[in-house]
Amino acid sequence: MRVGVFGGTFDPIHVGHLIVAEEARVSLELDEVLFVTAGQPWLKESRKITEGRHRMAMVERAVESNANFRSSDVEINRPGPTYTVDTLAEMRHNLGQRATLYLILGLDSFRELHRWHHPERLFQMCKMVGVSRPGSQDLDLRALDDITPGASAGVTLLETPLIGVSAADIRRRLSEGMSIKYQVPECVEDYIYEHGLYRNHTVSGSSLSKEDSPR
Ligand code: ATP
């Protein structure tokens, strides 16, 4: 069994995530892609992260229409900071030795990999896959060899469509009352408005509901 593991803060999940995950699924002939919503992403502690139950609910809705996508709660349910090495160990335990795990990362994430918890172990626990992201095309993977010799040679690079959508920009747009239509699946957009997420009370001093949302 070939399993893709696509982790993220998903605050919120957007079409960039979904498109590259589907490209990876097809290119690598994965049986499924697990979307793993981060519990406490310790490298993003400088900003307030939306409650895990909301981020995961959006992921669940977003992946529902793809029979090969699945939402995983392993990180949300684990107390303490979220470390990918722990997630991969848990998945290995659950799926058994016959599963091949592919960790899917946007190329920008490789820049930060040396700051992750035991990054050298990632290269032993799974196959590493890089997907394109605007702004990171020129990344030199050889820096990974400082983490563990030969690491860069083990990364599979996929040329996926460049989707210039980011969760940070979506949050900014929502706080400014701008439209996010087509940047997230409609079910995610509905969820955001229904729960009043990302408003930050900056929209004309009034609350933005589904009815008066910028659609
Ligand atoms: P933020 O903007 O809040 O930092 P993000 O979208 O960069 O969010 P995550 O939600 O944690 O961060 O992203 C999960 C994974 O998806 C990461 O590996 C990231 O590199 C990748 N990713 C995010 N957006 C894109 C995109 N538009 N194209 C390709 N990969 C992406």
Short mmCIF file of C-alpha atoms and ligand atoms in Angstrom, two decimals:
data_model
loop_
_atom_site.label_atom_id
_atom_site.label_comp_id
_atom_site.label_asym_id
_atom_site.label_seq_id
_atom_site.Cartn_x
_atom_site.Cartn_y
_atom_site.Cartn_z
CA MET A 1 0.00 0.00 0.00
CA ARG A 2 1.31 3.43 -0.93
CA VAL A 3 0.17 6.17 1.40
CA GLY A 4 0.72 9.89 1.01
CA VAL A 5 0.97 11.90 4.22
CA PHE A 6 0.18 15.56 3.72
CA GLY A 7 0.44 17.53 6.95
CA GLY A 8 -0.42 21.13 7.51
CA THR A 9 -1.88 23.75 9.76
CA PHE A 10 -4.70 24.03 7.21
CA ASP A 11 -5.81 27.39 8.63
CA PRO A 12 -7.78 27.10 6.35
CA ILE A 13 -7.33 24.32 3.79
CA HIS A 14 -7.41 25.77 0.26
CA VAL A 15 -7.29 24.75 -3.40
CA GLY A 16 -3.47 24.91 -3.46
CA HIS A 17 -3.34 22.07 -0.92
CA LEU A 18 -5.94 20.01 -2.78
CA ILE A 19 -4.44 20.42 -6.24
CA VAL A 20 -0.89 19.45 -5.28
CA ALA A 21 -2.11 16.51 -3.18
CA GLU A 22 -4.12 15.18 -6.12
CA GLU A 23 -1.13 15.64 -8.43
CA ALA A 24 1.04 13.69 -5.98
CA ARG A 25 -1.58 10.95 -5.69
CA VAL A 26 -1.68 10.45 -9.44
CA SER A 27 2.06 10.81 -10.13
CA LEU A 28 3.12 8.47 -7.34
CA GLU A 29 0.19 6.08 -7.77
CA LEU A 30 -0.79 6.48 -4.14
CA ASP A 31 -3.66 4.44 -2.79
CA GLU A 32 -4.60 7.28 -0.52
CA VAL A 33 -3.51 10.65 0.74
CA LEU A 34 -3.96 11.36 4.44
CA PHE A 35 -4.46 15.01 5.30
CA VAL A 36 -3.06 15.43 8.78
CA THR A 37 -4.23 18.56 10.55
CA ALA A 38 -1.55 19.81 12.94
CA GLY A 39 -2.52 20.00 16.60
CA GLN A 40 -0.09 22.56 17.99
CA PRO A 41 2.24 23.64 15.18
CA TRP A 42 5.10 24.83 17.42
CA LEU A 43 6.94 26.57 14.55
CA LYS A 44 3.92 28.84 14.05
CA GLU A 45 3.57 29.91 17.67
CA SER A 46 4.08 33.55 16.75
CA ARG A 47 0.49 33.83 15.58
CA LYS A 48 -2.85 32.68 16.92
CA ILE A 49 -3.91 29.45 15.26
CA THR A 50 -7.61 28.69 14.77
CA GLU A 51 -8.96 25.98 17.05
CA GLY A 52 -8.09 22.50 15.84
CA ARG A 53 -11.73 21.37 15.69
CA HIS A 54 -12.50 24.07 13.13
CA ARG A 55 -9.39 23.46 11.02
CA MET A 56 -10.06 19.74 10.99
CA ALA A 57 -13.77 20.15 10.22
CA MET A 58 -12.80 22.18 7.15
CA VAL A 59 -10.32 19.50 6.06
CA GLU A 60 -12.95 16.78 6.50
CA ARG A 61 -15.37 18.67 4.30
CA ALA A 62 -12.75 19.52 1.70
CA VAL A 63 -11.57 15.93 1.19
CA GLU A 64 -15.00 14.32 1.23
CA SER A 65 -15.50 14.42 -2.53
CA ASN A 66 -12.25 12.55 -3.28
CA ALA A 67 -12.45 8.80 -2.62
CA ASN A 68 -8.65 8.62 -2.27
CA PHE A 69 -8.33 11.46 0.23
CA ARG A 70 -8.81 10.98 3.96
CA SER A 71 -8.60 13.28 6.94
CA SER A 72 -6.48 12.06 9.84
CA ASP A 73 -6.93 13.14 13.46
CA VAL A 74 -3.68 11.66 14.81
CA GLU A 75 -2.07 15.04 15.47
CA ILE A 76 -5.18 16.83 16.71
CA ASN A 77 -5.71 14.10 19.31
CA ARG A 78 -2.09 14.03 20.51
CA PRO A 79 -1.34 16.42 23.37
CA GLY A 80 1.73 18.66 23.28
CA PRO A 81 3.62 20.11 20.34
CA THR A 82 3.08 18.46 16.97
CA TYR A 83 6.13 16.64 15.65
CA THR A 84 5.98 14.93 12.27
CA VAL A 85 8.35 12.16 13.41
CA ASP A 86 5.74 11.14 16.02
CA THR A 87 3.01 11.17 13.38
CA LEU A 88 4.99 8.98 11.00
CA ALA A 89 5.80 6.53 13.82
CA GLU A 90 2.10 6.31 14.69
CA MET A 91 1.15 5.77 11.07
CA ARG A 92 3.77 3.08 10.65
CA HIS A 93 2.40 1.37 13.73
CA ASN A 94 -1.19 1.59 12.42
CA LEU A 95 -0.49 0.63 8.82
CA GLY A 96 2.21 -2.02 9.33
CA GLN A 97 5.57 -2.57 7.64
CA ARG A 98 4.13 -3.23 4.19
CA ALA A 99 2.90 0.32 3.72
CA THR A 100 5.21 2.78 1.97
CA LEU A 101 4.82 6.26 3.41
CA TYR A 102 5.33 9.35 1.23
CA LEU A 103 5.63 12.61 3.13
CA ILE A 104 4.36 15.37 0.82
CA LEU A 105 5.74 18.85 1.46
CA GLY A 106 5.49 22.15 -0.36
CA LEU A 107 8.97 23.17 -1.44
CA ASP A 108 8.91 26.14 0.97
CA SER A 109 8.73 23.64 3.84
CA PHE A 110 12.11 22.18 2.89
CA ARG A 111 13.71 25.53 3.74
CA GLU A 112 12.61 25.08 7.34
CA LEU A 113 13.19 21.38 7.65
CA HIS A 114 16.42 21.75 9.66
CA ARG A 115 14.32 23.39 12.43
CA TRP A 116 11.94 20.44 12.71
CA HIS A 117 12.18 17.90 15.51
CA HIS A 118 14.74 15.21 14.53
CA PRO A 119 14.60 16.00 10.82
CA GLU A 120 17.24 13.34 10.04
CA ARG A 121 14.80 10.64 11.14
CA LEU A 122 12.22 11.73 8.57
CA PHE A 123 14.51 10.53 5.79
CA GLN A 124 14.64 7.06 7.34
CA MET A 125 10.95 6.80 8.14
CA CYS A 126 9.42 7.69 4.76
CA LYS A 127 10.02 8.79 1.21
CA MET A 128 10.17 12.57 0.93
CA VAL A 129 8.24 14.32 -1.82
CA GLY A 130 8.46 17.99 -2.79
CA VAL A 131 5.63 19.75 -4.63
CA SER A 132 5.96 23.11 -6.38
CA ARG A 133 4.91 26.32 -4.68
CA PRO A 134 5.27 29.82 -6.11
CA GLY A 135 8.41 31.49 -4.78
CA SER A 136 10.25 28.27 -4.04
CA GLN A 137 11.08 26.97 -7.51
CA ASP A 138 14.75 27.93 -7.16
CA LEU A 139 15.25 26.05 -3.89
CA ASP A 140 18.59 24.24 -3.70
CA LEU A 141 17.86 20.93 -2.03
CA ARG A 142 21.56 20.29 -1.37
CA ALA A 143 21.16 22.22 1.90
CA LEU A 144 19.32 19.12 3.13
CA ASP A 145 22.59 17.19 3.08
CA ASP A 146 23.59 19.16 6.21
CA ILE A 147 20.71 17.42 7.99
CA THR A 148 21.85 14.00 6.89
CA PRO A 149 24.35 13.12 4.14
CA GLY A 150 22.66 12.15 0.88
CA ALA A 151 19.27 13.50 1.96
CA SER A 152 18.74 15.68 -1.12
CA ALA A 153 19.17 12.72 -3.47
CA GLY A 154 16.33 10.94 -1.72
CA VAL A 155 13.74 13.65 -2.38
CA THR A 156 11.28 13.11 -5.23
CA LEU A 157 10.46 16.44 -6.83
CA LEU A 158 7.10 16.70 -8.56
CA GLU A 159 6.36 19.45 -11.03
CA THR A 160 2.89 20.42 -9.90
CA PRO A 161 0.88 23.45 -11.08
CA LEU A 162 1.97 26.66 -9.35
CA ILE A 163 -1.00 27.81 -7.32
CA GLY A 164 -0.50 31.24 -5.81
CA VAL A 165 -2.99 30.76 -3.00
CA SER A 166 -1.93 30.81 0.65
CA ALA A 167 -3.77 30.41 3.92
CA ALA A 168 -2.20 33.63 5.20
CA ASP A 169 -3.62 35.58 2.27
CA ILE A 170 -7.04 33.99 2.71
CA ARG A 171 -7.06 35.01 6.38
CA ARG A 172 -6.08 38.55 5.44
CA ARG A 173 -8.77 38.73 2.77
CA LEU A 174 -11.43 37.56 5.19
CA SER A 175 -10.40 40.04 7.87
CA GLU A 176 -10.70 42.79 5.25
CA GLY A 177 -14.09 41.55 4.04
CA MET A 178 -12.75 40.49 0.65
CA SER A 179 -14.00 37.55 -1.38
CA ILE A 180 -12.24 34.18 -1.14
CA LYS A 181 -14.51 32.54 -3.68
CA TYR A 182 -12.73 29.77 -5.67
CA GLN A 183 -9.70 29.91 -3.36
CA VAL A 184 -11.27 27.32 -1.07
CA PRO A 185 -13.91 24.68 -1.88
CA GLU A 186 -17.44 26.01 -1.47
CA CYS A 187 -18.08 23.74 1.53
CA VAL A 188 -15.07 25.29 3.29
CA GLU A 189 -16.19 28.80 2.40
CA ASP A 190 -19.63 28.03 3.84
CA TYR A 191 -18.05 26.67 7.04
CA ILE A 192 -15.93 29.79 7.46
CA TYR A 193 -18.93 32.11 7.21
CA GLU A 194 -21.17 29.91 9.30
CA HIS A 195 -18.65 29.96 12.16
CA GLY A 196 -17.50 33.54 11.67
CA LEU A 197 -13.85 32.50 11.31
CA TYR A 198 -11.04 34.94 10.46
CA ARG A 199 -13.19 38.04 10.84
CA ASN A 200 -11.17 39.75 13.54
CA HIS A 201 -14.02 42.26 13.91
CA THR A 202 -12.53 44.50 11.25
CA VAL A 203 -15.34 44.24 8.72
CA SER A 204 -17.17 47.60 9.01
CA GLY A 205 -17.63 47.00 12.72
CA SER A 206 -20.39 44.50 11.98
CA SER A 207 -20.30 40.75 11.91
CA LEU A 208 -20.05 39.05 8.55
CA SER A 209 -22.62 36.32 8.14
CA LYS A 210 -23.23 33.87 5.34
CA GLU A 211 -25.95 36.18 4.01
CA ASP A 212 -23.84 39.31 3.78
CA SER A 213 -20.59 37.58 2.88
CA PRO A 214 -18.76 38.90 -0.20
CA ARG A 215 -19.75 36.26 -2.74
P1 ATP B 1 0.20 29.79 6.07
O1 ATP B 1 -0.02 30.68 4.89
O2 ATP B 1 -0.81 29.90 7.15
O3 ATP B 1 1.63 29.73 6.57
P2 ATP B 1 0.50 27.43 4.51
O4 ATP B 1 -0.56 27.23 3.47
O5 ATP B 1 1.85 27.83 4.08
O6 ATP B 1 -0.15 28.37 5.54
P3 ATP B 1 0.10 24.86 5.73
O7 ATP B 1 -1.37 24.91 5.77
O8 ATP B 1 0.75 24.34 6.96
O9 ATP B 1 0.75 26.22 5.46
O10 ATP B 1 0.57 24.06 4.44
C1 ATP B 1 0.59 22.65 4.42
C2 ATP B 1 1.51 22.17 3.33
O11 ATP B 1 1.00 22.62 2.08
C3 ATP B 1 2.95 22.71 3.40
O12 ATP B 1 3.82 21.66 3.02
C4 ATP B 1 2.97 23.83 2.39
O13 ATP B 1 4.25 24.01 1.83
C5 ATP B 1 2.00 23.29 1.34
N1 ATP B 1 1.32 24.36 0.60
C6 ATP B 1 0.55 25.34 1.09
N2 ATP B 1 0.07 26.12 0.12
C7 ATP B 1 0.54 25.62 -1.05
C8 ATP B 1 0.41 26.01 -2.44
N3 ATP B 1 -0.30 27.08 -2.81
N4 ATP B 1 1.05 25.24 -3.36
C9 ATP B 1 1.79 24.17 -2.98
N5 ATP B 1 1.95 23.75 -1.69
C10 ATP B 1 1.34 24.47 -0.74
#
